[in-house]
């Protein structure tokens, strides 16, 4: 059994236990103490925090996310840092009102659906043995047979918290995808995961029309948000338009196309705008930022949620700001390779 240390999170002075082999972020999230985080794998820098007292093992922090000068100044990445003794950290724990945060826990379940809706994309549905409350847009860490894990966004609605749908893109030679999910995993298999993670989620207090922008399997968290909004609409609690842009390379990559087309046909407040960038297509051609600029020369008054590869997210962010949308109304999730 690994040694346990005390982590004190300032400015609230909250104390919690963290094992020497556990990351500080994991200990905080499992104890219901919110810390900012996104990738949870030491690459994005979102969880950077100051260690006010005590020593940490910096873990596998990317030198781009945690500079040498950051270390010298006493900062560490909480998603990979582990305590070497009792520590005190300064956490940026402010969350806007109206957001409920659910502690991270471990879950087990059975794969009930495993299909391939597009080339190199698997859709996985997992029935959990107990419900996992989450905010629409958050993700889980799926445990690999070898003990490692990978982050995947939840595509299903939080109103059905025992059923978790994931969209997984194949990465050539990847241990999780080529080594397991696209090779051996089958419907009926038992799996384990932890969650919910992430700060890319629907903000109910922003009472505004939505622009959802995704590329590839970046559609997953947007599908969760979309279904959640549709449920709000059914309850008479939603009165805005929602536009979804989904960018892919070829027409064959356009998964959920029929479902989204039908979803849009049935709801006058929802518009589905697929974008195919690398081949002729019976529809609009181009990348998501380009279509956005055409459709929204002015985007002020909306909230936008972007999810996809970092280049797409960055370009879309710029297009939104050029269309006069303030950064405070833009939420982004950069998908790094979950190979
Ligand atoms: Fe820690 Fe991304 S570097 S959450």
Coordinates of C-alpha atoms and ligand atoms in Angstrom, one line a residue:
X1 CA 0.0 0.0 0.0
X2 CA 1.3 3.4 -1.0
X3 CA 2.1 6.0 1.6
X4 CA -0.6 8.7 2.0
X5 CA 0.0 12.5 2.3
X6 CA -2.2 15.5 3.0
X7 CA -3.0 17.9 0.2
X8 CA -4.3 21.3 1.3
X9 CA -6.0 23.3 -1.4
X10 CA -5.9 27.1 -0.9
X11 CA -7.6 29.5 -0.7
X12 CA -10.4 27.4 0.9
X13 CA -7.9 25.5 3.1
X14 CA -9.6 22.2 2.1
X15 CA -7.6 19.2 3.2
X16 CA -7.7 15.8 1.5
X17 CA -5.7 12.6 1.4
X18 CA -3.6 11.7 -1.7
X19 CA -1.5 8.5 -2.1
X20 CA 2.1 8.8 -3.2
X21 CA 1.2 6.9 -6.4
X22 CA -1.9 9.1 -7.1
X23 CA -2.0 12.4 -9.0
X24 CA -3.1 15.5 -7.0
X25 CA -5.9 16.2 -9.6
X26 CA -7.2 12.6 -9.2
X27 CA -7.3 13.0 -5.4
X28 CA -9.1 16.3 -5.6
X29 CA -11.7 15.3 -8.2
X30 CA -12.5 12.1 -6.3
X31 CA -13.0 14.2 -3.1
X32 CA -15.3 16.6 -4.9
X33 CA -12.7 19.4 -4.9
X34 CA -12.8 21.1 -8.3
X35 CA -9.6 22.0 -10.1
X36 CA -9.4 23.2 -13.7
X37 CA -8.4 20.4 -16.1
X38 CA -8.8 19.3 -19.7
X39 CA -6.5 16.6 -21.1
X40 CA -5.5 14.9 -17.7
X41 CA -2.3 13.7 -19.5
X42 CA 0.2 16.5 -18.9
X43 CA -0.1 18.1 -22.3
X44 CA -2.5 21.1 -22.3
X45 CA -1.4 23.0 -19.2
X46 CA -4.9 23.7 -18.0
X47 CA -4.3 22.2 -14.5
X48 CA -1.1 24.2 -13.8
X49 CA -1.1 25.3 -10.2
X50 CA 1.4 26.7 -7.7
X51 CA 2.8 24.4 -5.0
X52 CA 3.0 26.7 -2.0
X53 CA 4.6 24.2 0.3
X54 CA 6.0 20.7 0.1
X55 CA 7.6 18.8 -2.7
X56 CA 6.0 17.0 -5.7
X57 CA 7.1 14.5 -8.3
X58 CA 6.4 16.5 -11.5
X59 CA 5.4 13.3 -13.4
X60 CA 5.2 13.1 -17.1
X61 CA 4.6 16.8 -17.8
X62 CA 5.1 18.0 -21.3
X63 CA 7.9 20.6 -21.5
X64 CA 5.6 22.7 -23.6
X65 CA 2.8 22.7 -21.0
X66 CA 5.2 23.1 -18.0
X67 CA 8.2 25.2 -18.8
X68 CA 11.5 24.9 -16.9
X69 CA 10.8 28.4 -15.6
X70 CA 7.4 27.3 -14.3
X71 CA 9.0 24.5 -12.3
X72 CA 11.6 27.0 -10.9
X73 CA 8.7 29.3 -9.9
X74 CA 7.0 26.4 -8.0
X75 CA 4.3 25.4 -10.5
X76 CA 3.3 21.9 -11.4
X77 CA 0.7 20.1 -13.6
X78 CA -1.8 18.7 -11.1
X79 CA -2.9 15.9 -13.5
X80 CA 0.5 14.3 -13.5
X81 CA 2.1 15.6 -10.2
X82 CA 2.2 13.3 -7.2
X83 CA 3.0 14.3 -3.7
X84 CA 6.4 13.3 -2.1
X85 CA 5.2 14.7 1.2
X86 CA 2.3 16.8 2.6
X87 CA 1.8 19.7 0.2
X88 CA -0.2 22.9 0.0
X89 CA -1.4 24.1 -3.5
X90 CA -3.1 27.2 -4.7
X91 CA -6.1 26.1 -6.8
X92 CA -8.2 28.2 -9.2
X93 CA -11.4 26.7 -8.0
X94 CA -13.9 29.3 -9.0
X95 CA -16.8 27.8 -10.9
X96 CA -19.8 29.8 -12.2
X97 CA -23.1 29.4 -10.4
X98 CA -25.5 26.8 -11.6
X99 CA -22.9 24.2 -12.4
X100 CA -23.0 21.0 -10.4
X101 CA -19.7 19.1 -10.2
X102 CA -19.9 15.4 -9.8
X103 CA -17.0 13.6 -8.0
X104 CA -14.9 11.2 -10.1
X105 CA -15.5 7.6 -9.3
X106 CA -14.7 4.1 -10.8
X107 CA -17.3 2.3 -12.7
X108 CA -17.7 -1.1 -14.4
X109 CA -20.0 -2.1 -17.2
X110 CA -20.7 -4.2 -20.3
X111 CA -20.2 -3.3 -23.9
X112 CA -23.7 -3.6 -25.4
X113 CA -23.1 -2.0 -28.8
X114 CA -19.9 -1.9 -30.8
X115 CA -20.2 -0.8 -34.4
X116 CA -18.3 1.2 -37.0
X117 CA -20.5 4.1 -38.2
X118 CA -17.6 5.5 -40.4
X119 CA -14.2 4.1 -41.6
X120 CA -11.9 4.1 -38.6
X121 CA -14.5 5.2 -36.1
X122 CA -16.1 2.8 -33.5
X123 CA -19.2 3.6 -31.6
X124 CA -19.3 2.0 -28.2
X125 CA -22.3 1.8 -25.9
X126 CA -21.5 0.7 -22.3
X127 CA -24.2 -0.2 -19.8
X128 CA -22.8 0.6 -16.4
X129 CA -23.6 -1.4 -13.3
X130 CA -24.5 1.9 -11.5
X131 CA -25.4 5.4 -12.9
X132 CA -22.6 8.0 -13.5
X133 CA -24.0 11.5 -13.2
X134 CA -22.2 13.9 -15.5
X135 CA -22.6 17.2 -17.3
X136 CA -23.2 17.0 -21.1
X137 CA -19.8 17.4 -22.8
X138 CA -17.7 15.7 -20.2
X139 CA -15.5 12.6 -20.7
X140 CA -14.5 9.3 -19.2
X141 CA -11.2 7.5 -18.9
X142 CA -11.6 4.1 -20.3
X143 CA -9.2 1.5 -18.8
X144 CA -7.1 -0.6 -21.1
X145 CA -6.4 -4.2 -20.4
X146 CA -2.8 -3.4 -19.6
X147 CA -3.6 -0.9 -16.9
X148 CA -3.3 2.3 -18.9
X149 CA -6.3 4.5 -19.8
X150 CA -7.6 6.8 -22.5
X151 CA -10.0 9.8 -22.4
X152 CA -13.1 9.6 -24.6
X153 CA -16.0 12.1 -24.6
X154 CA -19.5 10.9 -23.7
X155 CA -21.9 11.2 -26.7
X156 CA -25.0 10.2 -24.8
X157 CA -27.3 12.3 -22.7
X158 CA -26.9 12.6 -18.9
X159 CA -30.6 11.8 -18.5
X160 CA -29.7 8.1 -19.0
X161 CA -26.6 8.0 -16.7
X162 CA -26.2 4.2 -16.8
X163 CA -25.7 4.2 -20.6
X164 CA -22.5 5.7 -21.9
X165 CA -21.9 6.1 -25.6
X166 CA -18.4 6.8 -26.9
X167 CA -17.1 7.6 -30.4
X168 CA -13.5 6.4 -30.9
X169 CA -11.2 7.2 -33.7
X170 CA -8.6 4.7 -34.8
X171 CA -5.0 5.7 -34.5
X172 CA -2.6 3.6 -36.4
X173 CA -0.5 1.4 -34.1
X174 CA -2.2 2.9 -31.0
X175 CA -2.3 0.6 -28.0
X176 CA -5.9 1.5 -27.2
X177 CA -7.3 1.5 -30.7
X178 CA -5.3 -0.9 -32.9
X179 CA -4.2 -2.9 -29.9
X180 CA -7.6 -3.4 -28.3
X181 CA -10.8 -1.6 -29.4
X182 CA -10.4 -2.2 -33.1
X183 CA -8.9 -5.6 -32.6
X184 CA -10.3 -7.7 -29.7
X185 CA -13.0 -5.8 -28.0
X186 CA -16.5 -7.2 -28.7
X187 CA -20.1 -6.7 -27.6
X188 CA -20.6 -8.5 -24.3
X189 CA -17.2 -7.7 -22.9
X190 CA -16.7 -6.3 -19.5
X191 CA -14.9 -2.9 -19.2
X192 CA -14.0 -0.5 -16.4
X193 CA -13.7 3.3 -16.6
X194 CA -13.6 6.4 -14.3
X195 CA -15.3 9.7 -14.7
X196 CA -16.7 12.2 -15.2
X197 CA -13.8 14.5 -16.2
X198 CA -13.4 17.8 -18.0
X199 CA -14.6 21.3 -18.0
X200 CA -16.0 21.3 -21.5
X201 CA -19.7 21.1 -20.7
X202 CA -23.0 22.9 -21.4
X203 CA -23.4 26.1 -19.3
X204 CA -27.1 26.4 -18.5
X205 CA -26.7 29.9 -17.2
X206 CA -25.7 31.2 -20.6
X207 CA -29.3 31.6 -21.9
X208 CA -28.3 32.2 -25.6
X209 CA -28.5 30.5 -29.0
X210 CA -25.9 27.8 -29.5
X211 CA -23.3 27.3 -32.2
X212 CA -21.8 23.8 -31.9
X213 CA -18.7 23.2 -34.0
X214 CA -17.0 19.8 -34.3
X215 CA -14.6 17.9 -36.5
X216 CA -14.4 14.1 -36.7
X217 CA -15.2 12.4 -33.4
X218 CA -15.3 15.8 -31.9
X219 CA -19.0 15.4 -32.6
X220 CA -19.4 13.2 -29.5
X221 CA -19.7 15.8 -26.7
X222 CA -21.7 18.0 -29.0
X223 CA -24.2 15.2 -29.6
X224 CA -24.5 14.9 -25.8
X225 CA -25.2 18.7 -25.5
X226 CA -27.6 18.6 -28.4
X227 CA -29.7 15.8 -26.8
X228 CA -29.7 17.5 -23.5
X229 CA -30.9 20.8 -25.0
X230 CA -33.6 18.8 -26.9
X231 CA -34.8 17.4 -23.5
X232 CA -34.9 20.9 -22.1
X233 CA -37.0 21.9 -25.1
X234 CA -39.4 19.0 -24.5
X235 CA -39.8 20.4 -20.9
X236 CA -40.4 23.9 -22.2
X237 CA -37.1 25.1 -20.8
X238 CA -35.3 26.0 -24.1
X239 CA -36.2 28.8 -26.5
X240 CA -33.2 29.3 -28.7
X241 CA -31.8 28.2 -32.0
X242 CA -29.0 25.6 -32.2
X243 CA -26.7 25.3 -35.2
X244 CA -24.3 22.3 -35.5
X245 CA -21.4 22.3 -37.9
X246 CA -19.7 18.9 -38.4
X247 CA -16.5 18.8 -40.4
X248 CA -15.0 15.7 -41.9
X249 CA -12.6 14.8 -44.7
X250 CA -14.8 12.7 -46.9
X251 CA -18.5 11.9 -47.3
X252 CA -17.9 8.5 -45.9
X253 CA -16.6 10.0 -42.7
X254 CA -19.8 11.8 -42.1
X255 CA -21.2 9.5 -39.4
X256 CA -24.5 10.2 -37.5
X257 CA -25.6 12.0 -40.8
X258 CA -29.0 10.3 -41.0
X259 CA -29.7 10.7 -37.3
X260 CA -28.8 14.4 -37.4
X261 CA -30.7 15.0 -40.6
X262 CA -33.8 13.5 -39.1
X263 CA -33.2 15.3 -35.8
X264 CA -33.1 18.6 -37.7
X265 CA -36.2 17.7 -39.8
X266 CA -38.2 17.2 -36.6
X267 CA -37.1 20.4 -34.8
X268 CA -37.4 23.9 -36.3
X269 CA -34.9 25.3 -33.8
X270 CA -32.1 23.0 -34.9
X271 CA -30.0 23.3 -38.1
X272 CA -27.4 20.6 -39.1
X273 CA -24.6 21.8 -41.4
X274 CA -22.1 19.1 -42.4
X275 CA -18.9 20.2 -44.0
X276 CA -16.7 17.9 -46.2
X277 CA -13.3 19.3 -46.9
X278 CA -11.3 16.8 -49.1
X279 CA -13.6 15.6 -51.9
X280 CA -16.6 16.5 -54.0
X281 CA -19.7 16.2 -51.9
X282 CA -23.4 16.5 -52.5
X283 CA -23.6 19.4 -50.0
X284 CA -21.4 22.2 -48.8
X285 CA -17.6 21.8 -49.2
X286 CA -15.0 23.3 -46.9
X287 CA -13.7 23.3 -43.4
X288 CA -15.8 24.3 -40.4
X289 CA -14.1 27.7 -39.8
X290 CA -14.8 28.6 -43.5
X291 CA -18.5 27.6 -43.3
X292 CA -18.9 29.4 -40.0
X293 CA -17.5 32.6 -41.5
X294 CA -19.9 32.3 -44.4
X295 CA -23.0 31.7 -42.2
X296 CA -22.1 33.9 -39.3
X297 CA -20.4 37.2 -40.4
X298 CA -21.6 38.3 -36.9
X299 CA -21.8 35.8 -34.1
X300 CA -22.3 38.1 -31.1
X301 CA -25.2 37.0 -28.8
X302 CA -24.5 33.3 -29.2
X303 CA -22.6 30.7 -27.1
X304 CA -20.2 28.5 -29.0
X305 CA -18.8 25.1 -28.2
X306 CA -15.9 23.8 -30.3
X307 CA -14.5 20.3 -30.2
X308 CA -11.9 18.7 -32.5
X309 CA -8.2 18.5 -33.3
X310 CA -6.2 21.4 -32.0
X311 CA -5.7 23.0 -35.5
X312 CA -9.4 23.0 -36.2
X313 CA -10.2 24.3 -32.7
X314 CA -7.7 27.2 -33.0
X315 CA -8.9 28.2 -36.5
X316 CA -12.5 28.1 -35.4
X317 CA -11.8 30.1 -32.3
X318 CA -10.2 32.8 -34.6
X319 CA -13.2 32.7 -36.9
X320 CA -15.6 33.2 -34.0
X321 CA -13.6 36.1 -32.6
X322 CA -13.5 37.7 -36.1
X323 CA -17.3 37.4 -36.0
X324 CA -17.2 39.4 -32.8
X325 CA -18.0 36.6 -30.3
X326 CA -16.2 37.2 -27.0
X327 CA -13.9 34.5 -25.6
X328 CA -16.1 34.3 -22.5
X329 CA -18.9 32.9 -24.7
X330 CA -16.6 30.3 -26.4
X331 CA -15.9 26.9 -24.9
X332 CA -13.3 24.6 -26.5
X333 CA -12.1 21.0 -26.2
X334 CA -8.9 20.1 -28.0
X335 CA -8.8 16.5 -28.9
X336 CA -5.2 15.1 -28.6
X337 CA -4.5 11.7 -30.0
X338 CA -6.1 9.0 -27.8
X339 CA -4.1 6.3 -29.5
Ligands
LIG1 FE1 -3.2 18.7 -16.8 FE2 -4.0 19.0 -19.3 S1 -2.0 19.2 -18.5 S2 -5.2 18.7 -17.6

